[in-house]
Amino acid sequence: MIPAPVLELRAVLPLGVLALGAIAVLVLDLVMLDRSRLFGRSVTRAFVGTLLSLTSAVFLIVVLVLGVQNLVHGSTAVFNVANPLVQLDPLANFGVLLVAGGTLLVCLMSVAYLAELDINHGEYYALLLLSASGMVLLVSATDLLSLFLGLEVTAIPAYVLAGFDRGRRRGNEAALKYFLLGSFASAILLYGMALLYGATGATTLEAIRQAEVASSPLALAGMGLVLVGFAFKVSSVPFHQWVPDVYEGAPASVGGFFATTVKAAAFVALLRLLAVALGEGASWVAPMLAVLAALSMIVGNTMALIQQNPKRLLGYAAIGHAGYLLLGFVAATPEAYAAVLFYLTAYLFMTLGAFAVLVALANRGHDLERIGDLAGLAKKRPALAGALTLFAISLAGIPPTAGFLAKFQLFAAVVGAGHVGLVILAVGTSVLSAFYYLRLPVLMVMREPEGPPPRLHLASGEWLVVGVCALAVVTLGLLPNGLGVDSPSLLPPALDWSRDAITALLASR
Amino acid sequence: MSEALLTWVVFLPLASVVGLALLHGSLVAFGLSRGLPDVLWRWLALAATVVTFGMSVALAAGYDATDTAFQFVAHRPWLPRWGIHYFVGLDGVGLAMLLLTTFLVPLVLIGSWTGYSRRKGYLMHVLVLETGALGAFASLNLFQFYVFFEALLVPMVFLIGVFGGPLRVRAAIKFFLFTLAGSVLFLVALLVLAVLQQQQFGGVNFDLVAVSGIPLPPILETRVPTVQAPWWQQQTWLFAACALAFAVKIPLVPLHTWLPDAHVEAPTGGSVLLAGVLLKLGAFGFVRVALPLFPVAAQQFAPVLAVVALVGILYGALLAMVQSDLKKLVAYTSISHLGFVVLGLFALNVEGLQGGILQMVNHGLSTGALFLLVGMIAERRDTREIAAFGGVAKPMPVFALFLVLITMSSIGVPMLNGFVGEFLVLLGAFERSAAVGAAATVGVVLAAIVMLSMLRRVLFGPVENPENRGLIDLDRRERAVLVAFVIPIVWIGVHPATLLRRVEPSILELLRVMDVRARASAAESEASASESSGSEAPEADGSSATVPGAAGQRARWLAAATAPAGRPEPAR
């Protein structure tokens, strides 16, 4: 007789809440649209969209609160001690905050945008929540099986979201490309996992480290393939081909979702994989990651120079940022890992902010397709232009913004690990990136307006998201650890949390 | 009180911008009016800068010239785990730069009172720029210095790019990319310093001077190896990285190509701030950061930089000679003047350093005033071509008077400020090398030729162009601004001790620190050379770079840290 396993449901609570949220949104959508009535009153489609967005927001806020509570207490919950598939430790909680926070912002900024593009369907929010639940699984997975499950649950709704604007050929192309290349990468990843299992006889990350990957060529090959799969997910060169096409073809809000939330979750999972499954004896992986990082920085930032489509530009910029983030994995010190987490936080706000501005600029059913259309925006919409300038400055890494502090911390850790050459390359490509980021404010402020005027009225959700992101970019740049040094802090101490997450992760293995 | 005063001076301009913007925004939001009227913006912004200047005069009055320590010090934790503190304080050099900046900004606003000062964006960028510059001049924490040093790029780019001439966008981008490319290597040097400090003391403290209660020594105490370390940890490379950042800002030939473009395209006020404040940051960076941190490399590089400065002096003057655009001419003489500044600094003796710093102030005053004068006449004629003028002295005698006076100050006529500065620089240069000094003297002569022939072509001779006949002379506002410039110009020329008395102790202290640290490096490299004479070359591993003697130093600092903490007492 098999004894019933002791399950700790706390470990899967965020996951459950999000999955439940997805179902609730679907049902609500079905009920309301079917009858077009709510409590005896007829409802419009716009009202339904708002209601669904707010419903999703409630579920996401619950998850956020759970994550903050867990982080404050520093607690760790393992779903099943006998067979630890899922573990909600501080690192996972940090990931949950990024995922839920990013998804929340995407939900809020989508309401008016979807209506503008005439794709105001309720599935949108359900797919976002479903993908987010996959990401929560991804960041808390301690086993190859749950890792793969998390990746797929994240990716499949994402494929659908990429082509959410069904009427547009670009969107269909993006979805198909994302799906084909994504499945291909998943297959490679799965093959690598199979090889790892064959060589080590284990699927948990902990057991794989104890089996010493480097000792067996089979396991080495397996790990290499897994890394290739992840390189695709985090959009690193040379596995980046899909990024610009998908970002360009997908609606702007979905592009922001891919660039920030999905990427953050993949990076957190990669962090756990490298730190736990490889441990210290992984000197062989550093040169490989260094090549990926260098290529991503060079190719991403160079290609971004010549882009004319703002979403495509942000896509190539995202590749460049993936290169910077990979630097942290090359250094592989606790400081570097903590810096990666902080960078992800800063990156989430500044990139999502930039996408939110694009969302707010969507006009007459179309996204902003040419960078030149930004010309003279400062005259017509000074606040929006100011916000985009702030995000561009932060993305370029100029103080006193979050982007600068994140780069500073990351580069300091990488120099500390002795990789000065890479850091010199990184600051060189940063200067290159400043060139294309600067184009945005230059166009908005220094050129005369041309073309059709932008939308006159901004939805409150869009204002809210742009404002929150701008505030976060400034606050994380000046007070990354909240207010007060020892006293209880008013703002979330992002720096302390990122450090604690890494400390707990490394101590537990 | 004195602790908060410096912070007030630094942040008052920024605070007033934020306050005005909030007031404006809330007026619009509540629909009370269409926002704060432009007149009120202008007057309130001016009031803020005048108050800032008043407070910095109060600082100067309270400055104790006999004390070599930093004064008006304020020290607060910011990101203490990385050794980043909010740390401001002034020595003689910082005080001089602070006064220059707070003096120039109100004059810039009055100078464009009927022009760009009417526009909110202009006022905002000028005031944000002022806070950035003041913050950099007052910073005693290296990280904080870098933040201010970089952050003030942004308002300057907008000043050029939004309010400038026809090619303003190109000039703004060029300016931005040049300075950014220079300063990112400075950032790498900063990170390497932090790594070295981590190795030697087990922690990082970016403070430049010691403060009681902080368990770690300031970053200035970090031993930067001269030999026996991976290349990227050696003084030579770190100094080169910093020097590149500062050389772009100054700018030294051949990194100067952004300057003429930026000056020509910038609005008058932007040009004054660029010349008077921004260019000073490069030279100030040498004094505050590069010299004390890397004294050995500074000595090694001194001949190179002296020659580069010399080339700049001559090249700038020669190029100025052939310019047909008045503003471009002033821009190129600016390169020549800043060559003098660097020549003085890298004479690395008291006279040279004093002269260099005095020349920084002088250049801010005389070139700033020249740009204003050029702006005034260009406004009246809509052209800056020298050939379009001639005989302007007849319709505009007051303008001519001021132009002659400022030109005399710029070329170093005795009894005016330029003379004292150039004299001290040349004295310092001759002490190092007679050949360099002699060559620099040629530069003085060239500058005189350039400026005097400019005077002749613009002011004197017959009025050939009929448009020049109807020129209206300077009005009361313009005269007032120029009189304000002339007062310090004459004062420094007649009684330079007012400034030099306060600067000299700080320079002696700087030279002493450099000497002590250079000796320590020399002793160390000798010891390690004899130690490892039989062994292999240094390992590539960074951890082996811990210098001998660091353990003792660390123990000393730990002992100091356990001493009772009191008011932060800086001591270099």
PDB file of N, CA and C in Angstrom, chain A residues 399-471:
ATOM      1  N   PRO A 399      22.181  57.605 -15.884  1.00  0.00           N
ATOM      2  CA  PRO A 399      21.650  57.938 -14.561  1.00  0.00           C
ATOM      3  C   PRO A 399      20.767  59.171 -14.624  1.00  0.00           C
ATOM      4  N   PRO A 400      19.912  59.391 -13.676  1.00  0.00           N
ATOM      5  CA  PRO A 400      19.678  58.607 -12.454  1.00  0.00           C
ATOM      6  C   PRO A 400      18.466  57.692 -12.603  1.00  0.00           C
ATOM      7  N   THR A 401      18.494  56.747 -13.492  1.00  0.00           N
ATOM      8  CA  THR A 401      17.333  55.889 -13.720  1.00  0.00           C
ATOM      9  C   THR A 401      17.632  54.450 -13.316  1.00  0.00           C
ATOM     10  N   ALA A 402      16.571  53.637 -13.298  1.00  0.00           N
ATOM     11  CA  ALA A 402      16.714  52.240 -12.911  1.00  0.00           C
ATOM     12  C   ALA A 402      17.672  51.507 -13.850  1.00  0.00           C
ATOM     13  N   GLY A 403      17.587  51.830 -15.138  1.00  0.00           N
ATOM     14  CA  GLY A 403      18.430  51.139 -16.105  1.00  0.00           C
ATOM     15  C   GLY A 403      19.903  51.333 -15.807  1.00  0.00           C
ATOM     16  N   PHE A 404      20.261  52.528 -15.370  1.00  0.00           N
ATOM     17  CA  PHE A 404      21.667  52.763 -15.033  1.00  0.00           C
ATOM     18  C   PHE A 404      22.081  51.934 -13.835  1.00  0.00           C
ATOM     19  N   LEU A 405      21.278  51.994 -12.777  1.00  0.00           N
ATOM     20  CA  LEU A 405      21.673  51.290 -11.561  1.00  0.00           C
ATOM     21  C   LEU A 405      21.755  49.785 -11.825  1.00  0.00           C
ATOM     22  N   ALA A 406      20.830  49.263 -12.622  1.00  0.00           N
ATOM     23  CA  ALA A 406      20.850  47.837 -12.930  1.00  0.00           C
ATOM     24  C   ALA A 406      22.124  47.474 -13.679  1.00  0.00           C
ATOM     25  N   LYS A 407      22.461  48.297 -14.673  1.00  0.00           N
ATOM     26  CA  LYS A 407      23.684  48.021 -15.427  1.00  0.00           C
ATOM     27  C   LYS A 407      24.903  48.145 -14.523  1.00  0.00           C
ATOM     28  N   PHE A 408      24.889  49.163 -13.683  1.00  0.00           N
ATOM     29  CA  PHE A 408      26.026  49.366 -12.783  1.00  0.00           C
ATOM     30  C   PHE A 408      26.243  48.135 -11.914  1.00  0.00           C
ATOM     31  N   GLN A 409      25.168  47.663 -11.306  1.00  0.00           N
ATOM     32  CA  GLN A 409      25.279  46.518 -10.408  1.00  0.00           C
ATOM     33  C   GLN A 409      25.745  45.277 -11.166  1.00  0.00           C
ATOM     34  N   LEU A 410      25.153  45.068 -12.334  1.00  0.00           N
ATOM     35  CA  LEU A 410      25.491  43.881 -13.118  1.00  0.00           C
ATOM     36  C   LEU A 410      26.955  43.940 -13.566  1.00  0.00           C
ATOM     37  N   PHE A 411      27.349  45.073 -14.127  1.00  0.00           N
ATOM     38  CA  PHE A 411      28.723  45.179 -14.627  1.00  0.00           C
ATOM     39  C   PHE A 411      29.724  45.082 -13.479  1.00  0.00           C
ATOM     40  N   ALA A 412      29.359  45.640 -12.314  1.00  0.00           N
ATOM     41  CA  ALA A 412      30.264  45.545 -11.164  1.00  0.00           C
ATOM     42  C   ALA A 412      30.498  44.083 -10.813  1.00  0.00           C
ATOM     43  N   ALA A 413      29.416  43.293 -10.813  1.00  0.00           N
ATOM     44  CA  ALA A 413      29.567  41.880 -10.472  1.00  0.00           C
ATOM     45  C   ALA A 413      30.404  41.161 -11.521  1.00  0.00           C
ATOM     46  N   VAL A 414      30.232  41.525 -12.787  1.00  0.00           N
ATOM     47  CA  VAL A 414      30.972  40.835 -13.843  1.00  0.00           C
ATOM     48  C   VAL A 414      32.450  41.223 -13.791  1.00  0.00           C
ATOM     49  N   VAL A 415      32.737  42.494 -13.536  1.00  0.00           N
ATOM     50  CA  VAL A 415      34.130  42.900 -13.362  1.00  0.00           C
ATOM     51  C   VAL A 415      34.716  42.187 -12.156  1.00  0.00           C
ATOM     52  N   GLY A 416      33.901  42.073 -11.102  1.00  0.00           N
ATOM     53  CA  GLY A 416      34.374  41.394  -9.905  1.00  0.00           C
ATOM     54  C   GLY A 416      34.769  39.954 -10.177  1.00  0.00           C
ATOM     55  N   ALA A 417      34.117  39.341 -11.148  1.00  0.00           N
ATOM     56  CA  ALA A 417      34.465  37.963 -11.503  1.00  0.00           C
ATOM     57  C   ALA A 417      35.626  37.931 -12.494  1.00  0.00           C
ATOM     58  N   GLY A 418      36.142  39.086 -12.873  1.00  0.00           N
ATOM     59  CA  GLY A 418      37.349  39.125 -13.696  1.00  0.00           C
ATOM     60  C   GLY A 418      37.119  39.224 -15.198  1.00  0.00           C
ATOM     61  N   HIS A 419      35.873  39.392 -15.628  1.00  0.00           N
ATOM     62  CA  HIS A 419      35.621  39.439 -17.073  1.00  0.00           C
ATOM     63  C   HIS A 419      35.590  40.886 -17.574  1.00  0.00           C
ATOM     64  N   VAL A 420      36.728  41.553 -17.548  1.00  0.00           N
ATOM     65  CA  VAL A 420      36.728  42.968 -17.907  1.00  0.00           C
ATOM     66  C   VAL A 420      36.481  43.172 -19.398  1.00  0.00           C
ATOM     67  N   GLY A 421      37.041  42.277 -20.205  1.00  0.00           N
ATOM     68  CA  GLY A 421      36.876  42.414 -21.642  1.00  0.00           C
ATOM     69  C   GLY A 421      35.405  42.447 -22.030  1.00  0.00           C
ATOM     70  N   LEU A 422      34.626  41.535 -21.419  1.00  0.00           N
ATOM     71  CA  LEU A 422      33.196  41.490 -21.725  1.00  0.00           C
ATOM     72  C   LEU A 422      32.507  42.777 -21.306  1.00  0.00           C
ATOM     73  N   VAL A 423      32.915  43.317 -20.161  1.00  0.00           N
ATOM     74  CA  VAL A 423      32.259  44.543 -19.690  1.00  0.00           C
ATOM     75  C   VAL A 423      32.606  45.709 -20.610  1.00  0.00           C
ATOM     76  N   ILE A 424      33.827  45.741 -21.097  1.00  0.00           N
ATOM     77  CA  ILE A 424      34.192  46.820 -22.029  1.00  0.00           C
ATOM     78  C   ILE A 424      33.337  46.702 -23.295  1.00  0.00           C
ATOM     79  N   LEU A 425      33.159  45.455 -23.746  1.00  0.00           N
ATOM     80  CA  LEU A 425      32.266  45.250 -24.903  1.00  0.00           C
ATOM     81  C   LEU A 425      30.850  45.717 -24.564  1.00  0.00           C
ATOM     82  N   ALA A 426      30.420  45.403 -23.342  1.00  0.00           N
ATOM     83  CA  ALA A 426      29.052  45.752 -22.944  1.00  0.00           C
ATOM     84  C   ALA A 426      28.868  47.261 -22.903  1.00  0.00           C
ATOM     85  N   VAL A 427      29.829  47.995 -22.328  1.00  0.00           N
ATOM     86  CA  VAL A 427      29.635  49.453 -22.275  1.00  0.00           C
ATOM     87  C   VAL A 427      29.760  50.034 -23.681  1.00  0.00           C
ATOM     88  N   GLY A 428      30.587  49.405 -24.519  1.00  0.00           N
ATOM     89  CA  GLY A 428      30.679  49.881 -25.897  1.00  0.00           C
ATOM     90  C   GLY A 428      29.354  49.740 -26.621  1.00  0.00           C
ATOM     91  N   THR A 429      28.711  48.572 -26.465  1.00  0.00           N
ATOM     92  CA  THR A 429      27.419  48.395 -27.125  1.00  0.00           C
ATOM     93  C   THR A 429      26.351  49.273 -26.468  1.00  0.00           C
ATOM     94  N   SER A 430      26.547  49.622 -25.190  1.00  0.00           N
ATOM     95  CA  SER A 430      25.595  50.537 -24.547  1.00  0.00           C
ATOM     96  C   SER A 430      25.625  51.899 -25.230  1.00  0.00           C
ATOM     97  N   VAL A 431      26.827  52.331 -25.598  1.00  0.00           N
ATOM     98  CA  VAL A 431      26.928  53.615 -26.300  1.00  0.00           C
ATOM     99  C   VAL A 431      26.205  53.516 -27.640  1.00  0.00           C
ATOM    100  N   LEU A 432      26.411  52.365 -28.298  1.00  0.00           N
ATOM    101  CA  LEU A 432      25.724  52.126 -29.564  1.00  0.00           C
ATOM    102  C   LEU A 432      24.210  52.194 -29.350  1.00  0.00           C
ATOM    103  N   SER A 433      23.750  51.561 -28.263  1.00  0.00           N
ATOM    104  CA  SER A 433      22.309  51.531 -28.015  1.00  0.00           C
ATOM    105  C   SER A 433      21.808  52.936 -27.711  1.00  0.00           C
ATOM    106  N   ALA A 434      22.635  53.754 -27.057  1.00  0.00           N
ATOM    107  CA  ALA A 434      22.201  55.128 -26.767  1.00  0.00           C
ATOM    108  C   ALA A 434      21.854  55.850 -28.055  1.00  0.00           C
ATOM    109  N   PHE A 435      22.525  55.481 -29.123  1.00  0.00           N
ATOM    110  CA  PHE A 435      22.290  56.150 -30.400  1.00  0.00           C
ATOM    111  C   PHE A 435      20.854  55.926 -30.873  1.00  0.00           C
ATOM    112  N   TYR A 436      20.380  54.669 -30.798  1.00  0.00           N
ATOM    113  CA  TYR A 436      19.005  54.463 -31.300  1.00  0.00           C
ATOM    114  C   TYR A 436      17.959  54.824 -30.267  1.00  0.00           C
ATOM    115  N   TYR A 437      18.290  54.692 -28.981  1.00  0.00           N
ATOM    116  CA  TYR A 437      17.323  55.147 -27.992  1.00  0.00           C
ATOM    117  C   TYR A 437      17.157  56.653 -28.071  1.00  0.00           C
ATOM    118  N   LEU A 438      18.257  57.349 -28.336  1.00  0.00           N
ATOM    119  CA  LEU A 438      18.193  58.806 -28.409  1.00  0.00           C
ATOM    120  C   LEU A 438      17.344  59.267 -29.578  1.00  0.00           C
ATOM    121  N   ARG A 439      17.249  58.431 -30.608  1.00  0.00           N
ATOM    122  CA  ARG A 439      16.431  58.826 -31.761  1.00  0.00           C
ATOM    123  C   ARG A 439      15.002  59.121 -31.353  1.00  0.00           C
ATOM    124  N   LEU A 440      14.494  58.372 -30.364  1.00  0.00           N
ATOM    125  CA  LEU A 440      13.092  58.567 -29.982  1.00  0.00           C
ATOM    126  C   LEU A 440      12.863  59.975 -29.436  1.00  0.00           C
ATOM    127  N   PRO A 441      13.585  60.401 -28.355  1.00  0.00           N
ATOM    128  CA  PRO A 441      13.373  61.777 -27.899  1.00  0.00           C
ATOM    129  C   PRO A 441      13.730  62.806 -28.964  1.00  0.00           C
ATOM    130  N   VAL A 442      14.756  62.524 -29.759  1.00  0.00           N
ATOM    131  CA  VAL A 442      15.125  63.485 -30.797  1.00  0.00           C
ATOM    132  C   VAL A 442      13.944  63.726 -31.726  1.00  0.00           C
ATOM    133  N   LEU A 443      13.309  62.628 -32.137  1.00  0.00           N
ATOM    134  CA  LEU A 443      12.159  62.765 -33.027  1.00  0.00           C
ATOM    135  C   LEU A 443      11.009  63.487 -32.348  1.00  0.00           C
ATOM    136  N   MET A 444      10.751  63.089 -31.125  1.00  0.00           N
ATOM    137  CA  MET A 444       9.558  63.610 -30.456  1.00  0.00           C
ATOM    138  C   MET A 444       9.715  65.087 -30.114  1.00  0.00           C
ATOM    139  N   VAL A 445      10.923  65.467 -29.695  1.00  0.00           N
ATOM    140  CA  VAL A 445      11.109  66.816 -29.163  1.00  0.00           C
ATOM    141  C   VAL A 445      11.632  67.769 -30.220  1.00  0.00           C
ATOM    142  N   MET A 446      12.543  67.280 -31.060  1.00  0.00           N
ATOM    143  CA  MET A 446      13.274  68.217 -31.912  1.00  0.00           C
ATOM    144  C   MET A 446      12.736  68.296 -33.334  1.00  0.00           C
ATOM    145  N   ARG A 447      11.772  67.464 -33.676  1.00  0.00           N
ATOM    146  CA  ARG A 447      11.237  67.534 -35.039  1.00  0.00           C
ATOM    147  C   ARG A 447       9.817  68.086 -35.012  1.00  0.00           C
ATOM    148  N   GLU A 448       9.436  68.629 -36.139  1.00  0.00           N
ATOM    149  CA  GLU A 448       8.079  69.149 -36.251  1.00  0.00           C
ATOM    150  C   GLU A 448       7.127  67.999 -36.527  1.00  0.00           C
ATOM    151  N   PRO A 449       5.908  68.100 -36.004  1.00  0.00           N
ATOM    152  CA  PRO A 449       4.952  67.011 -36.219  1.00  0.00           C
ATOM    153  C   PRO A 449       4.579  66.867 -37.694  1.00  0.00           C
ATOM    154  N   GLU A 450       4.353  65.639 -38.086  1.00  0.00           N
ATOM    155  CA  GLU A 450       3.862  65.367 -39.438  1.00  0.00           C
ATOM    156  C   GLU A 450       2.911  64.183 -39.341  1.00  0.00           C
ATOM    157  N   GLY A 451       2.172  63.949 -40.380  1.00  0.00           N
ATOM    158  CA  GLY A 451       1.271  62.805 -40.386  1.00  0.00           C
ATOM    159  C   GLY A 451       0.037  63.067 -39.531  1.00  0.00           C
ATOM    160  N   PRO A 452      -0.818  62.047 -39.392  1.00  0.00           N
ATOM    161  CA  PRO A 452      -2.078  62.236 -38.678  1.00  0.00           C
ATOM    162  C   PRO A 452      -1.828  62.453 -37.186  1.00  0.00           C
ATOM    163  N   PRO A 453      -2.660  63.232 -36.527  1.00  0.00           N
ATOM    164  CA  PRO A 453      -2.492  63.461 -35.096  1.00  0.00           C
ATOM    165  C   PRO A 453      -2.768  62.192 -34.301  1.00  0.00           C
ATOM    166  N   PRO A 454      -2.184  62.062 -33.131  1.00  0.00           N
ATOM    167  CA  PRO A 454      -2.419  60.864 -32.318  1.00  0.00           C
ATOM    168  C   PRO A 454      -3.815  60.894 -31.713  1.00  0.00           C
ATOM    169  N   ARG A 455      -4.170  59.788 -31.120  1.00  0.00           N
ATOM    170  CA  ARG A 455      -5.446  59.693 -30.427  1.00  0.00           C
ATOM    171  C   ARG A 455      -5.529  60.804 -29.390  1.00  0.00           C
ATOM    172  N   LEU A 456      -6.708  61.374 -29.248  1.00  0.00           N
ATOM    173  CA  LEU A 456      -6.803  62.511 -28.343  1.00  0.00           C
ATOM    174  C   LEU A 456      -6.989  62.077 -26.901  1.00  0.00           C
ATOM    175  N   HIS A 457      -7.716  60.988 -26.722  1.00  0.00           N
ATOM    176  CA  HIS A 457      -8.037  60.617 -25.354  1.00  0.00           C
ATOM    177  C   HIS A 457      -7.315  59.344 -24.978  1.00  0.00           C
ATOM    178  N   LEU A 458      -6.654  59.407 -23.860  1.00  0.00           N
ATOM    179  CA  LEU A 458      -5.983  58.222 -23.366  1.00  0.00           C
ATOM    180  C   LEU A 458      -6.872  57.578 -22.325  1.00  0.00           C
ATOM    181  N   ALA A 459      -6.965  56.247 -22.378  1.00  0.00           N
ATOM    182  CA  ALA A 459      -7.752  55.544 -21.379  1.00  0.00           C
ATOM    183  C   ALA A 459      -7.042  55.635 -20.043  1.00  0.00           C
ATOM    184  N   SER A 460      -7.840  55.541 -18.967  1.00  0.00           N
ATOM    185  CA  SER A 460      -7.236  55.678 -17.637  1.00  0.00           C
ATOM    186  C   SER A 460      -6.251  54.542 -17.376  1.00  0.00           C
ATOM    187  N   GLY A 461      -6.522  53.336 -17.924  1.00  0.00           N
ATOM    188  CA  GLY A 461      -5.607  52.223 -17.723  1.00  0.00           C
ATOM    189  C   GLY A 461      -4.239  52.522 -18.310  1.00  0.00           C
ATOM    190  N   GLU A 462      -4.240  53.138 -19.481  1.00  0.00           N
ATOM    191  CA  GLU A 462      -2.960  53.458 -20.125  1.00  0.00           C
ATOM    192  C   GLU A 462      -2.190  54.500 -19.322  1.00  0.00           C
ATOM    193  N   TRP A 463      -2.918  55.522 -18.862  1.00  0.00           N
ATOM    194  CA  TRP A 463      -2.258  56.511 -18.002  1.00  0.00           C
ATOM    195  C   TRP A 463      -1.655  55.852 -16.783  1.00  0.00           C
ATOM    196  N   LEU A 464      -2.444  54.969 -16.183  1.00  0.00           N
ATOM    197  CA  LEU A 464      -2.014  54.317 -14.954  1.00  0.00           C
ATOM    198  C   LEU A 464      -0.717  53.546 -15.195  1.00  0.00           C
ATOM    199  N   VAL A 465      -0.687  52.756 -16.278  1.00  0.00           N
ATOM    200  CA  VAL A 465       0.480  51.912 -16.527  1.00  0.00           C
ATOM    201  C   VAL A 465       1.703  52.768 -16.843  1.00  0.00           C
ATOM    202  N   VAL A 466       1.526  53.784 -17.707  1.00  0.00           N
ATOM    203  CA  VAL A 466       2.659  54.645 -18.029  1.00  0.00           C
ATOM    204  C   VAL A 466       3.174  55.334 -16.765  1.00  0.00           C
ATOM    205  N   GLY A 467       2.230  55.799 -15.945  1.00  0.00           N
ATOM    206  CA  GLY A 467       2.629  56.488 -14.712  1.00  0.00           C
ATOM    207  C   GLY A 467       3.355  55.562 -13.759  1.00  0.00           C
ATOM    208  N   VAL A 468       2.817  54.369 -13.559  1.00  0.00           N
ATOM    209  CA  VAL A 468       3.454  53.424 -12.632  1.00  0.00           C
ATOM    210  C   VAL A 468       4.858  53.084 -13.117  1.00  0.00           C
ATOM    211  N   CYS A 469       4.983  52.821 -14.418  1.00  0.00           N
ATOM    212  CA  CYS A 469       6.296  52.454 -14.946  1.00  0.00           C
ATOM    213  C   CYS A 469       7.282  53.612 -14.787  1.00  0.00           C
ATOM    214  N   ALA A 470       6.843  54.837 -15.090  1.00  0.00           N
ATOM    215  CA  ALA A 470       7.740  55.982 -14.976  1.00  0.00           C
ATOM    216  C   ALA A 470       8.175  56.168 -13.537  1.00  0.00           C
ATOM    217  N   LEU A 471       7.215  56.063 -12.635  1.00  0.00           N
ATOM    218  CA  LEU A 471       7.534  56.207 -11.214  1.00  0.00           C
ATOM    219  C   LEU A 471       8.530  55.132 -10.775  1.00  0.00           C
TER     220      LEU A 471
END
